Amino acid sequence: MSKNKFNIRIHFIRGEEVKFISHLDIMRTFGRAMRRAKIPVAYTQGFNPQPIIVFGLPLSVGVTSLTEYADIELTETVSPEGLKDTLNKELPAGLKILNADVKHDQKNIMSLIYAASYEIFVCTENNETTSKIETTNKNDITNKIKKFLKKDTIEAIKEGKKGTKEIDIKPMIFDLDIKTMDKINMISNKYIDRGDVYKITALLRAGGEANLKPDLLISAINKHTDLDLKIIRIHRTGLFINKDGILVKPL
């Protein structure tokens, strides 16, 4: 591997076509695409060299995203725009690089991520033929979530490699809003007309030091209210880094 390092940061999307592909397989997909595109990517040393690509915040299976980021280490200087165009030709449907630029941060993208924004579509029942709930119930759900957000502490059970533990997620919820969706575009042009569907937009703490996933947020809402919200779809709309107390995009 060359001692000279040249790093490019890419911004890409993960669409419906690849939402059930694991993070590990996404990494492999990028590695194979770069080999086919003959991108001069740097490799790790050892018996099983791997392309040096650092991704931002791994996406859970089943979640789509408009804003994924990765840092790619190269062995020689490459035009960011040229890398984007060349690599896009080799990536499968559902993965597309929107932007690329020279990486200027000293730290890699994974260590920089501080917050993530999501659209979380939930419903009160799974039965799609259920009649529309009354306006009073809709307002009641909104009020219950507002009351939930006013709590001093919000305990939630988080599962990890070392088992489960109770944490306070209150400081990890930066912003949250809920709206009733009578007709929403769930998948491409396929519309589902449901009166009991809600869109929760949330800005949550993310990254290695503290990370609040949307499914844990919904679980906490159900725990601290008498609601039984079920997740229909999760869509990540943003990843942010903390620069002097201000949340900014990584690219």
mmCIF file of N, CA and C in Angstrom, residues 34-99:
data_model
loop_
_atom_site.group_PDB
_atom_site.id
_atom_site.type_symbol
_atom_site.label_atom_id
_atom_site.label_comp_id
_atom_site.label_asym_id
_atom_site.label_seq_id
_atom_site.Cartn_x
_atom_site.Cartn_y
_atom_site.Cartn_z
ATOM 1 N N MET A 34 -15.847 -0.910 -6.650
ATOM 2 C CA MET A 34 -14.591 -0.184 -6.839
ATOM 3 C C MET A 34 -13.569 -1.017 -7.598
ATOM 4 N N ARG A 35 -13.580 -2.320 -7.377
ATOM 5 C CA ARG A 35 -12.671 -3.188 -8.142
ATOM 6 C C ARG A 35 -13.052 -3.192 -9.621
ATOM 7 N N ARG A 36 -14.345 -3.303 -9.907
ATOM 8 C CA ARG A 36 -14.794 -3.295 -11.300
ATOM 9 C C ARG A 36 -14.511 -1.953 -11.964
ATOM 10 N N ALA A 37 -14.645 -0.870 -11.187
ATOM 11 C CA ALA A 37 -14.419 0.473 -11.725
ATOM 12 C C ALA A 37 -12.942 0.841 -11.770
ATOM 13 N N LYS A 38 -12.099 -0.074 -11.246
ATOM 14 C CA LYS A 38 -10.641 0.156 -11.202
ATOM 15 C C LYS A 38 -10.286 1.435 -10.440
ATOM 16 N N ILE A 39 -11.000 1.672 -9.348
ATOM 17 C CA ILE A 39 -10.691 2.792 -8.458
ATOM 18 C C ILE A 39 -9.453 2.421 -7.644
ATOM 19 N N PRO A 40 -8.435 3.290 -7.573
ATOM 20 C CA PRO A 40 -7.203 2.970 -6.835
ATOM 21 C C PRO A 40 -7.381 3.070 -5.320
ATOM 22 N N VAL A 41 -8.251 2.242 -4.777
ATOM 23 C CA VAL A 41 -8.541 2.279 -3.349
ATOM 24 C C VAL A 41 -7.407 1.627 -2.560
ATOM 25 N N ALA A 42 -7.120 2.164 -1.385
ATOM 26 C CA ALA A 42 -6.101 1.580 -0.511
ATOM 27 C C ALA A 42 -6.685 0.366 0.205
ATOM 28 N N TYR A 43 -5.823 -0.583 0.548
ATOM 29 C CA TYR A 43 -6.262 -1.810 1.221
ATOM 30 C C TYR A 43 -5.551 -1.973 2.557
ATOM 31 N N THR A 44 -6.229 -2.643 3.465
ATOM 32 C CA THR A 44 -5.614 -2.984 4.741
ATOM 33 C C THR A 44 -4.533 -4.030 4.510
ATOM 34 N N GLN A 45 -3.629 -4.157 5.459
ATOM 35 C CA GLN A 45 -2.582 -5.158 5.353
ATOM 36 C C GLN A 45 -3.006 -6.433 6.072
ATOM 37 N N GLY A 46 -2.324 -7.523 5.788
ATOM 38 C CA GLY A 46 -2.647 -8.787 6.436
ATOM 39 C C GLY A 46 -2.994 -9.866 5.435
ATOM 40 N N PHE A 47 -3.515 -10.988 5.950
ATOM 41 C CA PHE A 47 -3.826 -12.133 5.098
ATOM 42 C C PHE A 47 -5.082 -11.919 4.256
ATOM 43 N N ASN A 48 -5.964 -11.043 4.711
ATOM 44 C CA ASN A 48 -7.216 -10.804 3.990
ATOM 45 C C ASN A 48 -7.436 -9.304 3.802
ATOM 46 N N PRO A 49 -6.690 -8.682 2.874
ATOM 47 C CA PRO A 49 -6.779 -7.232 2.680
ATOM 48 C C PRO A 49 -8.194 -6.792 2.297
ATOM 49 N N GLN A 50 -8.636 -5.697 2.905
ATOM 50 C CA GLN A 50 -9.956 -5.146 2.617
ATOM 51 C C GLN A 50 -9.814 -3.684 2.198
ATOM 52 N N PRO A 51 -10.688 -3.221 1.290
ATOM 53 C CA PRO A 51 -10.633 -1.806 0.905
ATOM 54 C C PRO A 51 -10.890 -0.912 2.114
ATOM 55 N N ILE A 52 -10.140 0.174 2.204
ATOM 56 C CA ILE A 52 -10.284 1.074 3.351
ATOM 57 C C ILE A 52 -11.410 2.068 3.069
ATOM 58 N N ILE A 53 -12.584 1.712 3.543
ATOM 59 C CA ILE A 53 -13.778 2.550 3.424
ATOM 60 C C ILE A 53 -14.412 2.650 4.807
ATOM 61 N N VAL A 54 -14.614 3.863 5.276
ATOM 62 C CA VAL A 54 -15.244 4.071 6.583
ATOM 63 C C VAL A 54 -16.614 4.703 6.357
ATOM 64 N N PHE A 55 -17.656 4.009 6.793
ATOM 65 C CA PHE A 55 -19.019 4.506 6.641
ATOM 66 C C PHE A 55 -19.430 5.307 7.873
ATOM 67 N N GLY A 56 -20.429 6.173 7.688
ATOM 68 C CA GLY A 56 -20.894 7.022 8.782
ATOM 69 C C GLY A 56 -21.603 6.239 9.856
ATOM 70 N N LEU A 57 -22.911 6.271 9.853
ATOM 71 C CA LEU A 57 -23.713 5.560 10.852
ATOM 72 C C LEU A 57 -24.404 4.388 10.173
ATOM 73 N N PRO A 58 -24.042 3.144 10.539
ATOM 74 C CA PRO A 58 -24.667 1.971 9.907
ATOM 75 C C PRO A 58 -26.188 2.052 9.963
ATOM 76 N N LEU A 59 -26.811 1.663 8.857
ATOM 77 C CA LEU A 59 -28.261 1.728 8.742
ATOM 78 C C LEU A 59 -28.863 0.362 9.046
ATOM 79 N N SER A 60 -29.906 0.341 9.842
ATOM 80 C CA SER A 60 -30.565 -0.921 10.174
ATOM 81 C C SER A 60 -31.246 -1.504 8.941
ATOM 82 N N VAL A 61 -31.353 -2.818 8.900
ATOM 83 C CA VAL A 61 -32.024 -3.493 7.792
ATOM 84 C C VAL A 61 -33.485 -3.051 7.739
ATOM 85 N N GLY A 62 -33.966 -2.741 6.535
ATOM 86 C CA GLY A 62 -35.345 -2.311 6.346
ATOM 87 C C GLY A 62 -35.533 -0.808 6.330
ATOM 88 N N VAL A 63 -34.447 -0.051 6.565
ATOM 89 C CA VAL A 63 -34.514 1.409 6.611
ATOM 90 C C VAL A 63 -33.920 1.991 5.333
ATOM 91 N N THR A 64 -34.597 2.975 4.756
ATOM 92 C CA THR A 64 -34.071 3.679 3.589
ATOM 93 C C THR A 64 -33.430 4.989 4.037
ATOM 94 N N SER A 65 -32.650 5.602 3.147
ATOM 95 C CA SER A 65 -31.937 6.812 3.549
ATOM 96 C C SER A 65 -31.608 7.708 2.364
ATOM 97 N N LEU A 66 -31.725 9.009 2.610
ATOM 98 C CA LEU A 66 -31.307 10.015 1.633
ATOM 99 C C LEU A 66 -29.890 10.495 1.878
ATOM 100 N N THR A 67 -29.354 10.197 3.056
ATOM 101 C CA THR A 67 -28.085 10.809 3.439
ATOM 102 C C THR A 67 -27.153 9.824 4.125
ATOM 103 N N GLU A 68 -26.457 9.037 3.340
ATOM 104 C CA GLU A 68 -25.412 8.161 3.852
ATOM 105 C C GLU A 68 -24.062 8.730 3.415
ATOM 106 N N TYR A 69 -23.044 8.514 4.249
ATOM 107 C CA TYR A 69 -21.715 9.051 3.954
ATOM 108 C C TYR A 69 -20.653 7.982 4.166
ATOM 109 N N ALA A 70 -19.575 8.119 3.418
ATOM 110 C CA ALA A 70 -18.445 7.205 3.584
ATOM 111 C C ALA A 70 -17.162 7.918 3.176
ATOM 112 N N ASP A 71 -16.062 7.584 3.850
ATOM 113 C CA ASP A 71 -14.728 8.080 3.499
ATOM 114 C C ASP A 71 -13.962 6.962 2.811
ATOM 115 N N ILE A 72 -13.425 7.251 1.636
ATOM 116 C CA ILE A 72 -12.679 6.263 0.862
ATOM 117 C C ILE A 72 -11.219 6.692 0.786
ATOM 118 N N GLU A 73 -10.318 5.813 1.220
ATOM 119 C CA GLU A 73 -8.887 6.104 1.145
ATOM 120 C C GLU A 73 -8.331 5.555 -0.164
ATOM 121 N N LEU A 74 -7.625 6.414 -0.899
ATOM 122 C CA LEU A 74 -7.077 6.048 -2.201
ATOM 123 C C LEU A 74 -5.558 6.091 -2.180
ATOM 124 N N THR A 75 -4.945 5.409 -3.129
ATOM 125 C CA THR A 75 -3.485 5.379 -3.209
ATOM 126 C C THR A 75 -2.937 6.455 -4.138
ATOM 127 N N GLU A 76 -3.816 7.127 -4.857
ATOM 128 C CA GLU A 76 -3.393 8.213 -5.739
ATOM 129 C C GLU A 76 -4.519 9.221 -5.889
ATOM 130 N N THR A 77 -4.168 10.399 -6.379
ATOM 131 C CA THR A 77 -5.152 11.460 -6.534
ATOM 132 C C THR A 77 -6.171 11.114 -7.613
ATOM 133 N N VAL A 78 -7.435 11.286 -7.256
ATOM 134 C CA VAL A 78 -8.533 11.015 -8.177
ATOM 135 C C VAL A 78 -9.528 12.166 -8.095
ATOM 136 N N SER A 79 -10.082 12.550 -9.223
ATOM 137 C CA SER A 79 -11.103 13.588 -9.237
ATOM 138 C C SER A 79 -12.355 13.097 -8.512
ATOM 139 N N PRO A 80 -12.838 13.826 -7.502
ATOM 140 C CA PRO A 80 -14.056 13.402 -6.802
ATOM 141 C C PRO A 80 -15.240 13.206 -7.755
ATOM 142 N N GLU A 81 -15.385 14.116 -8.708
ATOM 143 C CA GLU A 81 -16.486 13.997 -9.664
ATOM 144 C C GLU A 81 -16.308 12.777 -10.555
ATOM 145 N N GLY A 82 -15.045 12.518 -10.938
ATOM 146 C CA GLY A 82 -14.766 11.338 -11.752
ATOM 147 C C GLY A 82 -15.040 10.052 -10.991
ATOM 148 N N LEU A 83 -14.660 10.024 -9.713
ATOM 149 C CA LEU A 83 -14.931 8.844 -8.886
ATOM 150 C C LEU A 83 -16.433 8.616 -8.769
ATOM 151 N N LYS A 84 -17.184 9.690 -8.554
ATOM 152 C CA LYS A 84 -18.639 9.570 -8.428
ATOM 153 C C LYS A 84 -19.249 8.970 -9.690
ATOM 154 N N ASP A 85 -18.901 9.521 -10.843
ATOM 155 C CA ASP A 85 -19.486 9.060 -12.103
ATOM 156 C C ASP A 85 -19.083 7.625 -12.421
ATOM 157 N N THR A 86 -17.814 7.298 -12.202
ATOM 158 C CA THR A 86 -17.320 5.955 -12.512
ATOM 159 C C THR A 86 -17.938 4.912 -11.595
ATOM 160 N N LEU A 87 -18.006 5.232 -10.315
ATOM 161 C CA LEU A 87 -18.523 4.274 -9.344
ATOM 162 C C LEU A 87 -20.033 4.072 -9.492
ATOM 163 N N ASN A 88 -20.748 5.137 -9.840
ATOM 164 C CA ASN A 88 -22.197 5.020 -10.017
ATOM 165 C C ASN A 88 -22.564 4.028 -11.118
ATOM 166 N N LYS A 89 -21.701 3.897 -12.112
ATOM 167 C CA LYS A 89 -21.963 2.961 -13.209
ATOM 168 C C LYS A 89 -21.881 1.509 -12.746
ATOM 169 N N GLU A 90 -21.191 1.270 -11.636
ATOM 170 C CA GLU A 90 -20.985 -0.097 -11.148
ATOM 171 C C GLU A 90 -21.866 -0.451 -9.950
ATOM 172 N N LEU A 91 -22.508 0.543 -9.361
ATOM 173 C CA LEU A 91 -23.355 0.281 -8.193
ATOM 174 C C LEU A 91 -24.735 -0.216 -8.630
ATOM 175 N N PRO A 92 -25.353 -1.092 -7.840
ATOM 176 C CA PRO A 92 -26.678 -1.616 -8.190
ATOM 177 C C PRO A 92 -27.778 -0.586 -7.957
ATOM 178 N N ALA A 93 -28.957 -0.878 -8.486
ATOM 179 C CA ALA A 93 -30.119 -0.010 -8.264
ATOM 180 C C ALA A 93 -30.375 0.125 -6.767
ATOM 181 N N GLY A 94 -30.655 1.347 -6.341
ATOM 182 C CA GLY A 94 -30.891 1.602 -4.922
ATOM 183 C C GLY A 94 -29.708 2.228 -4.219
ATOM 184 N N LEU A 95 -28.535 2.140 -4.827
ATOM 185 C CA LEU A 95 -27.338 2.807 -4.310
ATOM 186 C C LEU A 95 -26.864 3.813 -5.352
ATOM 187 N N LYS A 96 -26.784 5.074 -4.963
ATOM 188 C CA LYS A 96 -26.343 6.108 -5.898
ATOM 189 C C LYS A 96 -25.589 7.196 -5.151
ATOM 190 N N ILE A 97 -24.405 7.527 -5.649
ATOM 191 C CA ILE A 97 -23.606 8.607 -5.060
ATOM 192 C C ILE A 97 -24.122 9.936 -5.596
ATOM 193 N N LEU A 98 -24.510 10.832 -4.703
ATOM 194 C CA LEU A 98 -25.031 12.138 -5.096
ATOM 195 C C LEU A 98 -23.951 13.202 -5.146
ATOM 196 N N ASN A 99 -22.938 13.056 -4.299
ATOM 197 C CA ASN A 99 -21.899 14.079 -4.210
ATOM 198 C C ASN A 99 -20.608 13.455 -3.709
#
